[in-house]
Coordinates of C-alpha atoms and ligand atoms in Angstrom, one line a residue:
Chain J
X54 CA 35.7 -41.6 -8.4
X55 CA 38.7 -39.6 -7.7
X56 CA 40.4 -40.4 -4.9
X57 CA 42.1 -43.1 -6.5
X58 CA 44.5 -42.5 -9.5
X59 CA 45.3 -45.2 -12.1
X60 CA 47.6 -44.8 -15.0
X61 CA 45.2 -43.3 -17.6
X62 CA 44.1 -41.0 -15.0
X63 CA 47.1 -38.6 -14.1
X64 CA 45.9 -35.1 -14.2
X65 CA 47.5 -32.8 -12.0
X66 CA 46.1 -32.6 -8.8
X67 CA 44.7 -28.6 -8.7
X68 CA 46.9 -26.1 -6.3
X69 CA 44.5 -24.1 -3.5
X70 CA 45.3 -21.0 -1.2
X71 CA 47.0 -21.5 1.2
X72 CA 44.4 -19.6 3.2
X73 CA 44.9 -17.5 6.6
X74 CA 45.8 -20.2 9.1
X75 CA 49.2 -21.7 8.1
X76 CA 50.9 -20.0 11.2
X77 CA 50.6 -22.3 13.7
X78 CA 51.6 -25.5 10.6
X79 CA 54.3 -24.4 8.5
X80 CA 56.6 -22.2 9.7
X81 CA 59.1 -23.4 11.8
X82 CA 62.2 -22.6 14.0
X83 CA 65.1 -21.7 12.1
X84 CA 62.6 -22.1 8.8
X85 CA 64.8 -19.0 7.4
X86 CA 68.1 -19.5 8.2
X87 CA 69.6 -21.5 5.3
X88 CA 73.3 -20.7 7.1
X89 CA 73.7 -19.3 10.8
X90 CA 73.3 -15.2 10.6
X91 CA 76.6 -14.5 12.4
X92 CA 78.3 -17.2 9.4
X93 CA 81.6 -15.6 7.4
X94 CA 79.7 -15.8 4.0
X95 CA 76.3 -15.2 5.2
X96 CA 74.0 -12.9 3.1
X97 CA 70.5 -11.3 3.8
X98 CA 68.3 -11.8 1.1
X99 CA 64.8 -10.0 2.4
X100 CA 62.2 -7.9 1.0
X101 CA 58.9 -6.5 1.2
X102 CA 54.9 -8.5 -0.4
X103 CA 52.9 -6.1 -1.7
X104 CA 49.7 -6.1 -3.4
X105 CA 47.8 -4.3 -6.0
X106 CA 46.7 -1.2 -3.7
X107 CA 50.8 -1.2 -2.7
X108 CA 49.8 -2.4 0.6
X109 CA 52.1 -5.2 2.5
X110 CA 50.7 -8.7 2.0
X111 CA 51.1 -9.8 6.0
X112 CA 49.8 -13.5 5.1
X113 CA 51.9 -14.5 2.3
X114 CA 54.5 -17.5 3.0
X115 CA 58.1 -17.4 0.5
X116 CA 60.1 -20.9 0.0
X117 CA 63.3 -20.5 -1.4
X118 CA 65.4 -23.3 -3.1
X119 CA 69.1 -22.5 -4.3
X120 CA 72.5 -24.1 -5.0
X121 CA 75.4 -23.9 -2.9
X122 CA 77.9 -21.3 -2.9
X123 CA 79.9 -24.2 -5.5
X124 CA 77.0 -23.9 -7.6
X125 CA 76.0 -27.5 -6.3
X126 CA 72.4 -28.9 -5.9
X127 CA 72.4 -30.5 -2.4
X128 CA 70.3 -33.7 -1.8
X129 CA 70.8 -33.5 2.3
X130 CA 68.3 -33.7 4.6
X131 CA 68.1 -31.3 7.6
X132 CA 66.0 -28.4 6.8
X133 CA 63.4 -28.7 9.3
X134 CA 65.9 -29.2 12.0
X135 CA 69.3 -28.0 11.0
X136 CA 72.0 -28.5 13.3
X137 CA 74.0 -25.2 12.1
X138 CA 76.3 -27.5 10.1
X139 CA 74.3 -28.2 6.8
X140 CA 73.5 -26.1 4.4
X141 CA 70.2 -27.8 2.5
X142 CA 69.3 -25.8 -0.1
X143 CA 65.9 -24.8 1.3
X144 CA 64.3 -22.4 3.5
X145 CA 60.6 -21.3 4.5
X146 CA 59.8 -18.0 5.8
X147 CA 56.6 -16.0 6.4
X148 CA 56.2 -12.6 5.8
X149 CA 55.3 -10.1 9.4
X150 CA 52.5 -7.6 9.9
X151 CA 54.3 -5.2 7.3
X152 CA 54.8 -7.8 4.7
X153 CA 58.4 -8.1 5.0
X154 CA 60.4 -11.1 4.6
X155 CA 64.1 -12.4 5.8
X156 CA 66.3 -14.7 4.8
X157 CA 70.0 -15.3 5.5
X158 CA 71.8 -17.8 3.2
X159 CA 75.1 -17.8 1.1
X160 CA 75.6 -16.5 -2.7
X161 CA 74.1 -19.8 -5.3
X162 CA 77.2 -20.3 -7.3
X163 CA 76.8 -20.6 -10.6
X164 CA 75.3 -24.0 -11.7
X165 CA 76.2 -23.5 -15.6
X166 CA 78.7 -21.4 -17.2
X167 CA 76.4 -20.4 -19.1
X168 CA 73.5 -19.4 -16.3
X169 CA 73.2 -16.7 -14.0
X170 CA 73.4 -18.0 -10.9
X171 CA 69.5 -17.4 -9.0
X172 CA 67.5 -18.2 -6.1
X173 CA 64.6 -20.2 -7.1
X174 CA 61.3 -18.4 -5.0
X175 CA 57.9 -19.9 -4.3
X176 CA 55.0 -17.2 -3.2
X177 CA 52.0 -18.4 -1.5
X178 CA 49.7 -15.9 0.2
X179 CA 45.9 -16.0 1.1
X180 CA 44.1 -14.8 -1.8
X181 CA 46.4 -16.2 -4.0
X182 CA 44.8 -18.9 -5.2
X183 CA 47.8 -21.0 -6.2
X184 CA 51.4 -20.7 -5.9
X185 CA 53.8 -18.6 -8.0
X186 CA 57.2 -19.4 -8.6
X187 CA 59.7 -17.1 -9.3
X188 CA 63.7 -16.3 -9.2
X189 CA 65.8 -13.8 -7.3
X190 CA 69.0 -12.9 -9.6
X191 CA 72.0 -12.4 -7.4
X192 CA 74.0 -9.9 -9.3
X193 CA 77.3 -8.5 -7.6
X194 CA 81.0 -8.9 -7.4
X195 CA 81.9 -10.6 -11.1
X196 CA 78.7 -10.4 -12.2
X197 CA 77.0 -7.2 -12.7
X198 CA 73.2 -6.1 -13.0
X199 CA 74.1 -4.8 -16.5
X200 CA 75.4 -8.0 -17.5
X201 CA 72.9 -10.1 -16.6
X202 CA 70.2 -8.4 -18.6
X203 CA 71.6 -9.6 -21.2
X204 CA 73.9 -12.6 -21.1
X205 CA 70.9 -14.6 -18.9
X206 CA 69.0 -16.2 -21.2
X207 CA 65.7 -15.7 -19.3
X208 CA 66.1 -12.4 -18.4
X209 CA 67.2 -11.2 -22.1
X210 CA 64.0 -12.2 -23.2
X211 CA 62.1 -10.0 -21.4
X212 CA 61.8 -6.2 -21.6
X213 CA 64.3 -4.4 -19.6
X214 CA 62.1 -3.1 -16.7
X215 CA 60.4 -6.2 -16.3
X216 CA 63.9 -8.1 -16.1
X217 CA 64.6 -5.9 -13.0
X218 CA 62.1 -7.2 -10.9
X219 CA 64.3 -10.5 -11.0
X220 CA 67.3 -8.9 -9.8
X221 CA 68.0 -8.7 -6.1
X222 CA 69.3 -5.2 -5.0
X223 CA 72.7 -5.8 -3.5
X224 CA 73.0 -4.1 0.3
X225 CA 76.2 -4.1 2.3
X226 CA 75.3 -7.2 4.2
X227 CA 73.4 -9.1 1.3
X228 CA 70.3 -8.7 -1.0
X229 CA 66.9 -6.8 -1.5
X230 CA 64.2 -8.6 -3.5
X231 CA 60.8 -7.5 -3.1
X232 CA 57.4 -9.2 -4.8
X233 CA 54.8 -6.9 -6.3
X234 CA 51.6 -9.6 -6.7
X235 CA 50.0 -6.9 -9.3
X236 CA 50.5 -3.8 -10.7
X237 CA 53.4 -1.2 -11.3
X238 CA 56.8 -3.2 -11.2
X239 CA 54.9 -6.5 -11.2
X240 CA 56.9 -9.1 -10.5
X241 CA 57.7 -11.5 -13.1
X242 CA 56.5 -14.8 -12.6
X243 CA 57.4 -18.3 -14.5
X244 CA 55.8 -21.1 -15.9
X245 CA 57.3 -24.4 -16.5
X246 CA 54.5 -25.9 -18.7
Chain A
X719 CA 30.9 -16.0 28.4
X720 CA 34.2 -14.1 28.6
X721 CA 37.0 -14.5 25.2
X722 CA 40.5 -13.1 26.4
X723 CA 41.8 -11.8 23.1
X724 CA 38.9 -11.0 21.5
X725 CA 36.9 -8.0 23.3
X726 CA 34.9 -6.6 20.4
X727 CA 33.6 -9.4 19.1
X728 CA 30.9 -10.9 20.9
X729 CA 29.1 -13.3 18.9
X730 CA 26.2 -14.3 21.0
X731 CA 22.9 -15.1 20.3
X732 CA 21.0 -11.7 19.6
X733 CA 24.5 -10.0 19.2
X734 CA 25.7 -8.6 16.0
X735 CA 29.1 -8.3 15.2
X736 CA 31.2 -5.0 15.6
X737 CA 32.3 -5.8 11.9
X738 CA 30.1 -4.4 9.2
X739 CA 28.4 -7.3 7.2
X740 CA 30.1 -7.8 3.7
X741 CA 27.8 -6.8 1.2
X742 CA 27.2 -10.0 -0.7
X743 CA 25.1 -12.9 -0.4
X744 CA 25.7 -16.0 -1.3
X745 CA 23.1 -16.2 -4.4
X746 CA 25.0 -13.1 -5.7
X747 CA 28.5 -15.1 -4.8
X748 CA 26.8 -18.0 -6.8
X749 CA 25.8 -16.2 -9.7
X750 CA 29.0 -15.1 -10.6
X751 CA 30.4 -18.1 -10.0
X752 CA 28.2 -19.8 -12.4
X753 CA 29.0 -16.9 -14.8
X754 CA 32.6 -17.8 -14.8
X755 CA 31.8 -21.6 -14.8
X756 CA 30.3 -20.9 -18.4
X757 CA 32.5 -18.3 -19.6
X758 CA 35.6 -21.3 -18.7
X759 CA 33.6 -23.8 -21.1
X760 CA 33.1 -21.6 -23.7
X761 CA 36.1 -20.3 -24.5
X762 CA 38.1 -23.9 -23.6
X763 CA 40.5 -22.0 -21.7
X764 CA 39.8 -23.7 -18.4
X765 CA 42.9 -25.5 -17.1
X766 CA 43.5 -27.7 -14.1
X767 CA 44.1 -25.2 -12.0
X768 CA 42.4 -22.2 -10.1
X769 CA 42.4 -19.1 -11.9
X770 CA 44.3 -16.5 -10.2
X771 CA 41.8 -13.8 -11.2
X772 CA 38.6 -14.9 -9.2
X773 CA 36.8 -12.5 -8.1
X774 CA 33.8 -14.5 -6.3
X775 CA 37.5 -15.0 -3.9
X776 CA 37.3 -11.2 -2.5
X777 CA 40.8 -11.8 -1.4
X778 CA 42.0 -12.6 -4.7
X779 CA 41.2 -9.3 -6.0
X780 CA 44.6 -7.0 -5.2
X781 CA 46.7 -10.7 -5.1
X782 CA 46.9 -11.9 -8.3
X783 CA 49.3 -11.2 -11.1
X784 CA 47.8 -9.3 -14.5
X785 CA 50.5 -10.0 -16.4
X786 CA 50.8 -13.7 -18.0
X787 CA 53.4 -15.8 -16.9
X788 CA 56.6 -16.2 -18.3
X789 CA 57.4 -19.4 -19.9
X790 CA 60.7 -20.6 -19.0
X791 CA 62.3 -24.2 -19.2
X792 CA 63.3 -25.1 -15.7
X793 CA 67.3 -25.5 -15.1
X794 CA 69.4 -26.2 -12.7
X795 CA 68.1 -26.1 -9.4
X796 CA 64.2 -26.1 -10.6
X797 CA 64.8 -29.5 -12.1
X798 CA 65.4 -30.9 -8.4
X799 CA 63.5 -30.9 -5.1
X800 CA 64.5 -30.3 -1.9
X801 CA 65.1 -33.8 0.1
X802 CA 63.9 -34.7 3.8
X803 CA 64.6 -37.4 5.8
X804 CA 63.8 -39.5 9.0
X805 CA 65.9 -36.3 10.6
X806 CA 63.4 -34.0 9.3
X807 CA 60.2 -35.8 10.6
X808 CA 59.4 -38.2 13.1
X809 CA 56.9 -41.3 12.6
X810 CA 54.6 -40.1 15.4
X811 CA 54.0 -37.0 13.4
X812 CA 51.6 -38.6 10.9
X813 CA 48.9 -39.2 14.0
X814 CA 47.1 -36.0 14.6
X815 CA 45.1 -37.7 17.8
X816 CA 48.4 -38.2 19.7
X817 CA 49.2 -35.0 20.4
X818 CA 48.1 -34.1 23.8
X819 CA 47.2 -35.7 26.8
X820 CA 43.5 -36.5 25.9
X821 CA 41.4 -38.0 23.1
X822 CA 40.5 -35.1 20.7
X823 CA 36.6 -34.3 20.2
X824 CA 35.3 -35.7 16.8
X825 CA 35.3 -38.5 14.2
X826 CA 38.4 -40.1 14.3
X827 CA 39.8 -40.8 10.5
X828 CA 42.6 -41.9 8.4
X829 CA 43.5 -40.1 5.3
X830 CA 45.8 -41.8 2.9
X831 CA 46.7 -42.3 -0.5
X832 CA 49.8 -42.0 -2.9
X833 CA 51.7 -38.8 -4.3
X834 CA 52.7 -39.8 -8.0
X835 CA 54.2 -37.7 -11.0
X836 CA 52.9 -37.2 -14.4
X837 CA 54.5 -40.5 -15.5
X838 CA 52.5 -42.0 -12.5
X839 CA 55.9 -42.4 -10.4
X840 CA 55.5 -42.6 -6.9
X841 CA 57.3 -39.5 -5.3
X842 CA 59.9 -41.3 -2.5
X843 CA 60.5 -40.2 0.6
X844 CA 59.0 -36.9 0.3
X845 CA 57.8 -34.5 2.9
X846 CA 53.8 -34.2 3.4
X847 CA 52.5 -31.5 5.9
X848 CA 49.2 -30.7 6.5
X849 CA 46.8 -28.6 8.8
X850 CA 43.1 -28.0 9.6
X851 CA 40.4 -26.9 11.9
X852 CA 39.0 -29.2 14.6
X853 CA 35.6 -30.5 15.0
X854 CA 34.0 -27.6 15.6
X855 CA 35.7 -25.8 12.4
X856 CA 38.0 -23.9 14.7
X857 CA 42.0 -23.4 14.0
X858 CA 44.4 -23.1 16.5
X859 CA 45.4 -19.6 14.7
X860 CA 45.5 -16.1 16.9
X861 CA 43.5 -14.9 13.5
X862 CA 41.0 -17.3 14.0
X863 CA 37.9 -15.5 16.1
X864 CA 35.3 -18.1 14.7
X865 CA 33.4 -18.6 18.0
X866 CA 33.2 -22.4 18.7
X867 CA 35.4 -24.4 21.0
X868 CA 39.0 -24.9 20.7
X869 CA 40.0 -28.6 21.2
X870 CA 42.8 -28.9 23.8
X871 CA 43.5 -32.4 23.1
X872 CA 44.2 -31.1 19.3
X873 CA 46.2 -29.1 17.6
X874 CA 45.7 -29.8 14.1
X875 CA 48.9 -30.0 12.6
X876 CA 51.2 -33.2 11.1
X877 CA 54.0 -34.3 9.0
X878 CA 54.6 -37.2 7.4
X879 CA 57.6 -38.7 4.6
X880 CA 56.2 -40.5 1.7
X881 CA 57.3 -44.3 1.7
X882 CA 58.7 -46.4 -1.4
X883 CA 56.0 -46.3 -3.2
X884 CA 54.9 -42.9 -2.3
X885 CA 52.1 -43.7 0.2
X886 CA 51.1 -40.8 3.0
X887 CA 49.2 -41.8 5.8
X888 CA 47.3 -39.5 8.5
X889 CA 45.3 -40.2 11.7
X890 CA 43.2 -37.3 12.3
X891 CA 39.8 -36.2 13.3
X892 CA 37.3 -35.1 10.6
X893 CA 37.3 -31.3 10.5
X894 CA 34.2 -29.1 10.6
X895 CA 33.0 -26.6 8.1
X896 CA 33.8 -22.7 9.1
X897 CA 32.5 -19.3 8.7
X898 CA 34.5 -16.7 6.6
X899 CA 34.1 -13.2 5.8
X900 CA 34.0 -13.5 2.1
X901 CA 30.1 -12.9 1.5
X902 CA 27.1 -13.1 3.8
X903 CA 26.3 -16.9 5.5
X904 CA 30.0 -17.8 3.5
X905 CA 31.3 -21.4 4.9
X906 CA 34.5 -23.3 4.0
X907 CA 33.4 -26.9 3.2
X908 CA 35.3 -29.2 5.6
X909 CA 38.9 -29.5 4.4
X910 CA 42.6 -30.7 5.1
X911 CA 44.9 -28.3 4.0
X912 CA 48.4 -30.4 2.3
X913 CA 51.1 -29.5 1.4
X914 CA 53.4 -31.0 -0.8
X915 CA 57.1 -31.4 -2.9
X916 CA 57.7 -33.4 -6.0
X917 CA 60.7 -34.6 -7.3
X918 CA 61.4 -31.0 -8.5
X919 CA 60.8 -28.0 -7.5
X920 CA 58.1 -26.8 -10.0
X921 CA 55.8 -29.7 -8.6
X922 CA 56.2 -27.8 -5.0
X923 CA 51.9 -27.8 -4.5
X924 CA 50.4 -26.5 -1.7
X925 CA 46.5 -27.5 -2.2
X926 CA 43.4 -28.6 0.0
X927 CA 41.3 -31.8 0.3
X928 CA 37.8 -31.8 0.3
X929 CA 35.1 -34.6 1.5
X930 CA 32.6 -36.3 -0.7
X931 CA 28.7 -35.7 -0.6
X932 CA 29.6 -32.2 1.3
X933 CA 27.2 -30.2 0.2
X934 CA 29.1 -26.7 1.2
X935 CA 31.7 -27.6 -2.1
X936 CA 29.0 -26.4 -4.3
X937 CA 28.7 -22.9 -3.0
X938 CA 32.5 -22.1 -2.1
X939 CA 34.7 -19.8 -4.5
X940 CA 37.8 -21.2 -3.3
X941 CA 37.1 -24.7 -5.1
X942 CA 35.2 -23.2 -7.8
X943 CA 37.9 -20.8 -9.3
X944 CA 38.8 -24.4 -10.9
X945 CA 36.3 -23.6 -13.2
X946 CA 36.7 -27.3 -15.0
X947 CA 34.3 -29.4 -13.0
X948 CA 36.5 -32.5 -13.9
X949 CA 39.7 -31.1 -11.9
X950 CA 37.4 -29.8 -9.5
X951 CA 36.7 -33.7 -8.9
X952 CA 40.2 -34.4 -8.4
X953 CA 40.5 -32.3 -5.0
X954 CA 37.5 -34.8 -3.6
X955 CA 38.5 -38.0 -1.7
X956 CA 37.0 -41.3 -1.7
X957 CA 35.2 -42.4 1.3
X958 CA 37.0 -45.5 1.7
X959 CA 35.9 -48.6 3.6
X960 CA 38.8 -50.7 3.4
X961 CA 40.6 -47.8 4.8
X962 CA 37.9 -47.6 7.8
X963 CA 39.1 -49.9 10.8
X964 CA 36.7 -51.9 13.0
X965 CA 35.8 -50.0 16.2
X966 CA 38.6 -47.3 15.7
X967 CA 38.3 -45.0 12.5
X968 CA 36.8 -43.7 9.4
X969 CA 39.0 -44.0 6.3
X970 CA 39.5 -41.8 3.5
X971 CA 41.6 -42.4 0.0
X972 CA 43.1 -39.4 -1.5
X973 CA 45.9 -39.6 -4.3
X974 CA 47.9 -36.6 -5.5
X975 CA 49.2 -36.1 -8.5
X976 CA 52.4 -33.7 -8.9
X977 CA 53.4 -32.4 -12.8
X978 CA 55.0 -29.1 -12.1
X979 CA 56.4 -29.1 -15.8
X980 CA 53.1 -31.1 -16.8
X981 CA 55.4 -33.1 -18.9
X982 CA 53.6 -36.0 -20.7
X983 CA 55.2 -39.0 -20.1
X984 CA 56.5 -39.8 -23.9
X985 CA 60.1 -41.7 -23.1
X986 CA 57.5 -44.2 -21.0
X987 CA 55.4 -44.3 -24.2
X988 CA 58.0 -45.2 -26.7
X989 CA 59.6 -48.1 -23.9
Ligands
FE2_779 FE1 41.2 -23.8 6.0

């Protein structure tokens, strides 16, 4: 049987798609807004899904998960009704007929001195047959893209051009990430195993 | 019969559909499934979860990445999850019959079970969300042009927070198997979409429950791109009778089990 789980029997319980018909379940209002748009240190952090064929993936549902602009993890509830007041930490947003994606949040401070400070990202899409995780470097102001390629200990360790797809493109009012699923300037993907 | 919204696609009796017809059918969709069934157990490489590179999954074709993944200890904020609270979701929304004026059409059930770790922790106070079709195997989705009856007295769509010990509970109705374009005569076997959080972020699962005896599981590439028939298994709930209520509702037991690092529990080994 499988349904019920004992202690010698704790396999992981196997991801699925998240299919075409999540639109009407998961998204909700304000899913994206981590911080009020119009906020003194709000940024923009948006981008485009695309696929192998370069095509915008219109189905495709992003998470993100980030410290505070203190470099604090948050443990407050509030996401899926946020009063404008509390920033949580989290956000949902699904991607429109042209694939794009929006969110508006504050900088991640940095957590470690160490660390580059980075938005942790979640991809599901249909035909994606589990999730992906990812992160969305944040370079600007003190830290620079140049420096972060190779003080970051993650992104050091990868070949230059596939370190870049981790970096978020800074724009006057915040940052550009985009996710390639396959192909030229695939995006890097992690695994935590 | 007139469909608002959906001129085009009249699905009749003696009507074809304005689509084309994919190519495929589903013996063709099954052998290749089988094909990667074997090549999983002979080269040991088959893990507990999907591959991304499925191509009995049409979809899955252009969407997955070619590149391996890069290994990466979590830090900082990956080694926490995201906290919701009685703010975030009220009790009501764990009853999926409650919804709208009227009983909804179907077999009235309960779904529960407990979301663990990989220590066998129960995950506290943690969101669950999760969505389906109705009876009829029809979503409340513009996207959806599957031509049986929407339910008005259901929506399909409810949230509940783990308790203490990391029990979820749903009342629902029993959704119906649907038609999808991924082959000729291809049918989803009945599922509940869930989706869950851990206690850190690289347990975040998004996944899909399945019913026992349903003979659809067999022939469906979304299931089967878990090419290890044992994890396959673990995506199957137990008919349950203690969980079935006298003159009220099915049940069904259905634990989850959340690793994201897929840590094995060794500092409860040496205690
Ligand atoms: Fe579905």
């Amino acid at each position: 049987m499988s349904g019920v789980r004992t202690e010698g029997d704790l396999a992981p319980t196997p991801g699925q798609t998240v299919g075409p018909f999540y639109g009407y379940a998961l998204p909700f209002d304000g899913d994206s807004e981590l911080v009020p748009p119009g906020r003194e240190d709000a940024v923009r952090l948006h981008g485009v899904v695309t696929d192998g064929a370069g095509a915008p993936v219109p189905d495709a549902l992003l998470e993100i998960w980030q410290a505070d602009a203190d470099g604090a993890v948050v443990r407050r509830p509030g996401s899926l009704h946020r009063d404008g007041w509390t920033f949580t930490g989290w956000g949902r947003c699904a991607t429109r007929d042209d694939g794009s994606f929006s969110f508006t949040t504050v900088r991640p401070g940095r957590h470690d001195p160490d660390r580059a400070p980075y938005v942790a990202v979640t991809v599901f899409a249909r035909g994606l047959l589990d999730r992906l995780l990812t992160r969305a470097y944040l370079p600007a102001g003190e830290i620079e893209a140049e420096e972060l390629l190779t003080s970051d200990p993650l992104l050091a360790s990868l070949p230059a051009e596939r370190a870049r797809t981790l970096l978020a493109t800074p724009e006057p009012t915040g940052h550009r990430f985009d996710v390639r699923l396959q192909g030229e300037g695939e995006t890097v993907f992690l695994r935590h195993a | 019969m007139a469909h608002p919204g959906r001129a085009g696609h009249r699905y009749g009796r003696g009507v074809t559909r304005t689509t084309a017809l994919p190519a495929h059918s589903q013996a063709e969709i099954s052998t290749e499934i089988d094909a990667l069934a074997a090549e999983g157990a002979a080269d040991g490489h088959r893990g507990p979860q999907p591959r991304l590179d499925y191509a009995p999954y049409r979809s899955s074709l252009l969407r997955h990445p070619t590149k391996a993944p890069q290994q990466v200890d979590p830090e900082g904020i990956e080694l926490w999850a995201p906290c919701f609270g009685e703010r975030d979701v009220h009790a009501l929304e764990s009853d999926l019959t409650i919804q709208h004026a009227g009983e909804p059409v179907g077999e009235r059930m309960v779904v529960t079970g407990r979301v663990l770790d990989g220590a066998g922790r129960p995950v506290r106070r943690q969101l669950v969300e999760v969505w389906q079709a109705n009876a009829g195997g029809r979503y409340v989705h513009q996207r959806d042009q599957h031509p049986a009856a929407l339910d008005p007295n259901f929506t399909g769509m409810g949230r509940c927070l783990t308790d203490d010990d990391g029990w979820y509970r749903f009342t629902t109705i029993k959704p119906g198997p649907y038609p999808w374009k991924n082959h000729r005569n291809a049918w989803r076997p009945a599922h509940i979409h869930f989706s869950l959080f851990g206690t850190e972020f690289t347990q975040r699962t998004i996944t899909q429950m399945y019913f026992p005896g349903d003979q659809l599981v067999g022939l469906d590439p979304i299931i089967s791109s878990i090419t290890d028939p044992a994890a396959r298994e673990l995506l199957v709930a137990d008919y349950d009778h203690d969980v079935t209520t006298h003159e009220w509702a099915t049940g069904y037991r259905w634990d989850i089990v959340l690793t994201g690092t897929h840590r094995t529990p060794t500092e409860e080994e040496g205690a």
